[in-house]
Structures are given as structure tokens and as C-alpha cells.
Amino acid sequence: MSKRVAVILSGCGVYDGAEIHESVLTLLRLDQQGAQVQCFAPNVEQMHVINHLNGEEMPEKRNTLVEAARIARGEIKDVREARMEDFDALIVPGGFGSAKNLCDFAIKGADCSVQPDVLQLAQAFADARKPIGLICISPAMSARIFGEGVECTIGHDADTAAAIEKMGGVHKPCDVDGIVEDTNRKLVTTPAYMLAKSISEAASGITKLVDRVLELA
């Protein structure tokens, strides 16, 4: 029987939403492995909108769910509709939207909180001991989801690793093509574009993460 996987997106675009390459690589590998996938996103306003051509903030507002629908080709639902019981695993790609729209780590660092609907769903998976994969900056939410002692990686960035440690997480350095697995919590993490210099480098770790999450499921 094929595995059922929920994927949470955080908008569309690396600087203010979900990282598109990471999201597509995740969805591609899940499809290659025969998984049934449903994308979700919180139905909330993005923290801000960034012009991806010049990096400047734009004077407009956008909805995280509406923007994420671009990546999912419209096949996406409000995260409040997600039921842990309907899925075998959960994966969250990165991008600054993960640290801006799924939580406020980009602003508050170690004092961050996770968007309530996202937190409720992720903790339901954690409590049920169903595997979770967090990619790129998304592991910054690990301690909020699992509590103190959770092992994860964002690669080698010292400041982000220090914030994770301050929240009670245990950061494990990792290269772009590797994964870190907290076997007790069934959490799998990989650095992706925290380190990747190309889409193929990002794919190397994401492929391993997806495969391992499906094995654990």
C-alpha cells in the first residue's frame, strides 16, 4: 500500500515563502516513490512580500495559502483541514516562509513560536510517533514541536544552530548531501539550501530525507 504524506508549504518563493526547488524536489521524490501526497498551508497573511528580482520588500499583502497553491498547481488545502489520522508522515520544505509564515523564527530567533494550526498538526504527528521530515530552515521549529533534546540539523550555520540549542534542541552538523535522524522521535532533517549551491546539491539530501521518511512510515 502506498504511503500517504502531508506536505506543508509556506507560500511561494525563497525570500518570503516556500523554497520552490525544495518543494518541487520533495514532491517529485514522493511521486517517484509512489506516495500519495496532499499539500497544505496555513490560511494566513504572509509576514511580508519580497521582490525576488531585487530583494526589496514590496508594499502589498499576499496570503500564504493562495501563494502556496502556485507550487501545488491548486491542489492544496488549509492546514486546519489536515487530520493526522489520514496520513503516514509529514514533510515541511524550507525557504524563508518557513521561518516567517509557519513560525516567527526569522524575527524572534530562539524566542519564536510556531503558527498555531501548523504546531497542532505537527505535534499530532509527533505524539502519534509518525515520521516528520524538516528541510532547510524548517528544523528551527523542532524544539517547539518535539520539546527539549530533539536532534536536528540546519547544516553548519553557527548562529542558527546556537538558536536551536537555546530552544532546547541538539544541533548536529551535517553536509548538504546528508541527513540527521532522531531515531527516538522519528524526525529526519537535511540542510538543503542552507548549504546547497545548486539544485542538484539540494536534491542529494532531500532525496535521502524523503526516502528515509517513507521507510520510517
Short mmCIF file of C-alpha atoms in Angstrom, two decimals:
data_model
loop_
_atom_site.label_atom_id
_atom_site.label_comp_id
_atom_site.label_asym_id
_atom_site.label_seq_id
_atom_site.Cartn_x
_atom_site.Cartn_y
_atom_site.Cartn_z
CA MET A 1 0.00 0.00 0.00
CA SER A 2 1.36 3.45 -0.91
CA LYS A 3 2.27 5.82 1.90
CA ARG A 4 0.17 8.91 2.48
CA VAL A 5 2.19 12.06 3.12
CA ALA A 6 1.13 15.55 4.14
CA VAL A 7 3.37 18.37 2.89
CA ILE A 8 3.14 21.83 4.46
CA LEU A 9 4.12 24.73 2.23
CA SER A 10 4.73 28.31 3.42
CA GLY A 11 3.98 30.40 0.37
CA CYS A 12 5.85 30.59 -2.93
CA GLY A 13 9.39 31.91 -3.24
CA VAL A 14 12.57 31.55 -1.22
CA TYR A 15 12.62 35.00 0.37
CA ASP A 16 9.03 35.18 1.64
CA GLY A 17 7.54 31.71 1.14
CA ALA A 18 8.38 28.09 0.46
CA GLU A 19 11.64 27.45 -1.41
CA ILE A 20 10.37 26.36 -4.82
CA HIS A 21 13.22 23.99 -5.70
CA GLU A 22 13.00 22.27 -2.31
CA SER A 23 9.24 21.96 -2.58
CA VAL A 24 9.30 20.55 -6.10
CA LEU A 25 12.18 18.17 -5.32
CA THR A 26 10.22 16.89 -2.32
CA LEU A 27 7.04 16.41 -4.34
CA LEU A 28 8.95 14.80 -7.21
CA ARG A 29 10.69 12.25 -4.98
CA LEU A 30 7.47 11.42 -3.17
CA ASP A 31 5.79 10.79 -6.52
CA GLN A 32 8.71 8.69 -7.76
CA GLN A 33 8.36 6.55 -4.65
CA GLY A 34 4.64 6.08 -5.22
CA ALA A 35 3.44 8.10 -2.24
CA GLN A 36 0.02 9.75 -2.10
CA VAL A 37 0.56 13.42 -1.33
CA GLN A 38 -1.67 16.23 -0.10
CA CYS A 39 -0.26 19.74 0.23
CA PHE A 40 -1.38 22.11 2.95
CA ALA A 41 -0.59 25.67 4.00
CA PRO A 42 -1.84 28.00 6.73
CA ASN A 43 -4.56 30.37 5.57
CA VAL A 44 -2.79 33.44 6.91
CA GLU A 45 -1.29 36.64 5.56
CA GLN A 46 2.41 36.40 4.73
CA MET A 47 4.75 38.32 7.02
CA HIS A 48 5.70 40.45 4.01
CA VAL A 49 6.20 40.25 0.25
CA ILE A 50 9.66 40.34 -1.31
CA ASN A 51 10.53 41.29 -4.88
CA HIS A 52 12.64 38.27 -5.85
CA LEU A 53 14.33 40.25 -8.63
CA ASN A 54 15.98 42.83 -6.37
CA GLY A 55 15.37 41.53 -2.83
CA GLU A 56 13.37 44.59 -1.77
CA GLU A 57 10.16 44.48 0.26
CA MET A 58 7.04 45.32 -1.71
CA PRO A 59 4.09 47.43 -0.43
CA GLU A 60 1.45 44.72 -0.81
CA LYS A 61 -0.10 41.81 1.03
CA ARG A 62 -0.39 38.18 0.00
CA ASN A 63 -1.99 35.09 1.51
CA THR A 64 0.26 32.13 2.35
CA LEU A 65 -2.27 29.52 1.22
CA VAL A 66 -3.04 31.30 -2.04
CA GLU A 67 0.64 31.70 -2.87
CA ALA A 68 1.47 28.09 -1.97
CA ALA A 69 -1.26 26.97 -4.36
CA ARG A 70 1.05 28.07 -7.18
CA ILE A 71 3.50 25.30 -6.31
CA ALA A 72 0.77 22.72 -5.71
CA ARG A 73 -0.99 23.55 -9.00
CA GLY A 74 -4.08 24.39 -6.99
CA GLU A 75 -4.23 21.02 -5.25
CA ILE A 76 -3.82 22.35 -1.72
CA LYS A 77 -5.90 22.74 1.41
CA ASP A 78 -5.96 24.90 4.53
CA VAL A 79 -3.77 23.22 7.15
CA ARG A 80 -6.74 23.37 9.52
CA GLU A 81 -8.38 20.70 7.35
CA ALA A 82 -5.49 18.27 7.82
CA ARG A 83 -6.06 15.23 10.04
CA MET A 84 -3.05 13.34 11.30
CA GLU A 85 -5.07 10.12 11.14
CA ASP A 86 -5.29 10.40 7.35
CA PHE A 87 -1.52 10.33 6.80
CA ASP A 88 1.56 8.23 7.48
CA ALA A 89 4.11 11.06 7.52
CA LEU A 90 4.62 14.83 7.37
CA ILE A 91 7.26 16.80 5.44
CA VAL A 92 7.95 20.56 5.54
CA PRO A 93 10.21 22.11 2.87
CA GLY A 94 12.20 25.21 3.73
CA GLY A 95 12.50 28.73 2.41
CA PHE A 96 12.24 31.90 4.48
CA GLY A 97 8.47 31.40 4.55
CA SER A 98 9.02 28.55 6.96
CA ALA A 99 10.73 30.98 9.33
CA LYS A 100 8.31 33.84 8.61
CA ASN A 101 4.87 32.32 7.93
CA LEU A 102 4.97 28.91 9.64
CA CYS A 103 6.74 30.40 12.64
CA ASP A 104 8.42 33.70 13.52
CA PHE A 105 11.98 32.41 13.88
CA ALA A 106 13.21 34.95 11.31
CA ILE A 107 12.19 37.75 13.68
CA LYS A 108 12.39 36.30 17.19
CA GLY A 109 15.05 33.60 16.87
CA ALA A 110 15.14 31.41 19.96
CA ASP A 111 12.06 33.19 21.34
CA CYS A 112 9.98 32.12 18.34
CA SER A 113 6.58 30.46 18.31
CA VAL A 114 5.01 28.25 15.65
CA GLN A 115 1.80 29.22 13.85
CA PRO A 116 -0.92 27.52 15.95
CA ASP A 117 -2.52 25.41 13.19
CA VAL A 118 0.87 24.19 11.98
CA LEU A 119 2.00 23.42 15.52
CA GLN A 120 -1.15 21.49 16.34
CA LEU A 121 -0.78 19.28 13.28
CA ALA A 122 2.95 18.70 13.68
CA GLN A 123 2.59 17.83 17.36
CA ALA A 124 -0.18 15.38 16.50
CA PHE A 125 2.24 13.56 14.19
CA ALA A 126 4.95 13.68 16.87
CA ASP A 127 2.62 12.35 19.58
CA ALA A 128 1.50 9.53 17.27
CA ARG A 129 5.15 8.71 16.53
CA LYS A 130 4.63 9.19 12.83
CA PRO A 131 7.76 10.37 10.96
CA ILE A 132 8.36 14.03 10.20
CA GLY A 133 10.84 15.45 7.70
CA LEU A 134 12.02 19.05 8.09
CA ILE A 135 14.12 20.65 5.34
CA CYS A 136 16.49 23.64 5.25
CA ILE A 137 15.46 26.20 7.92
CA SER A 138 12.33 24.27 8.94
CA PRO A 139 14.26 22.30 11.61
CA ALA A 140 14.33 25.57 13.58
CA MET A 141 10.81 24.54 14.67
CA SER A 142 12.00 21.16 16.00
CA ALA A 143 12.22 22.06 19.68
CA ARG A 144 8.80 23.73 19.60
CA ILE A 145 7.29 20.59 18.07
CA PHE A 146 9.13 17.86 19.98
CA GLY A 147 10.45 19.56 23.10
CA GLU A 148 13.92 19.60 24.61
CA GLY A 149 16.55 17.14 23.49
CA VAL A 150 15.38 16.76 19.90
CA GLU A 151 18.24 16.17 17.46
CA CYS A 152 18.23 18.02 14.12
CA THR A 153 20.38 19.88 11.62
CA ILE A 154 20.38 23.03 9.53
CA GLY A 155 23.90 22.31 8.24
CA HIS A 156 26.76 24.39 9.64
CA ASP A 157 25.33 27.88 10.28
CA ALA A 158 26.61 28.75 13.74
CA ASP A 159 24.03 31.41 14.64
CA THR A 160 21.01 29.30 13.65
CA ALA A 161 22.49 26.26 15.39
CA ALA A 162 23.00 28.33 18.55
CA ALA A 163 19.36 29.45 18.49
CA ILE A 164 18.23 25.83 18.13
CA GLU A 165 20.39 24.86 21.10
CA LYS A 166 19.00 27.77 23.14
CA MET A 167 15.47 26.45 22.49
CA GLY A 168 16.49 23.07 23.86
CA GLY A 169 17.33 21.29 20.63
CA VAL A 170 20.52 19.39 19.93
CA HIS A 171 22.08 20.55 16.68
CA LYS A 172 24.11 18.07 14.65
CA PRO A 173 26.38 19.49 11.92
CA CYS A 174 25.62 17.96 8.54
CA ASP A 175 26.79 18.33 4.94
CA VAL A 176 24.40 19.16 2.12
CA ASP A 177 24.12 15.55 0.96
CA GLY A 178 23.42 14.14 4.41
CA ILE A 179 20.52 13.72 6.80
CA VAL A 180 20.25 13.69 10.58
CA GLU A 181 17.78 11.32 12.15
CA ASP A 182 16.46 11.48 15.69
CA THR A 183 15.56 7.83 15.95
CA ASN A 184 13.57 8.20 19.17
CA ARG A 185 11.33 10.88 17.70
CA LYS A 186 11.28 9.75 14.04
CA LEU A 187 12.46 13.18 12.93
CA VAL A 188 14.61 13.47 9.78
CA THR A 189 16.29 16.75 8.79
CA THR A 190 18.59 17.91 5.97
CA PRO A 191 20.27 21.28 5.20
CA ALA A 192 19.24 21.66 1.51
CA TYR A 193 19.65 25.33 0.56
CA MET A 194 21.11 26.23 3.92
CA LEU A 195 24.22 24.84 2.20
CA ALA A 196 23.35 23.89 -1.38
CA LYS A 197 24.99 25.81 -4.22
CA SER A 198 22.86 24.16 -6.90
CA ILE A 199 19.56 22.37 -7.34
CA SER A 200 21.37 19.03 -7.69
CA GLU A 201 23.12 19.57 -4.36
CA ALA A 202 19.78 20.35 -2.72
CA ALA A 203 18.33 17.21 -4.30
CA SER A 204 21.05 14.99 -2.82
CA GLY A 205 19.90 15.49 0.77
CA ILE A 206 16.20 15.90 0.05
CA THR A 207 16.09 12.58 -1.79
CA LYS A 208 17.65 10.83 1.20
CA LEU A 209 15.25 12.56 3.59
CA VAL A 210 12.15 11.60 1.61
CA ASP A 211 13.32 8.02 1.23
CA ARG A 212 14.06 7.71 4.94
CA VAL A 213 10.76 9.28 6.00
CA LEU A 214 8.91 6.79 3.80
CA GLU A 215 10.93 3.90 5.26
CA LEU A 216 10.02 5.02 8.78
CA ALA A 217 6.36 5.24 7.77
#
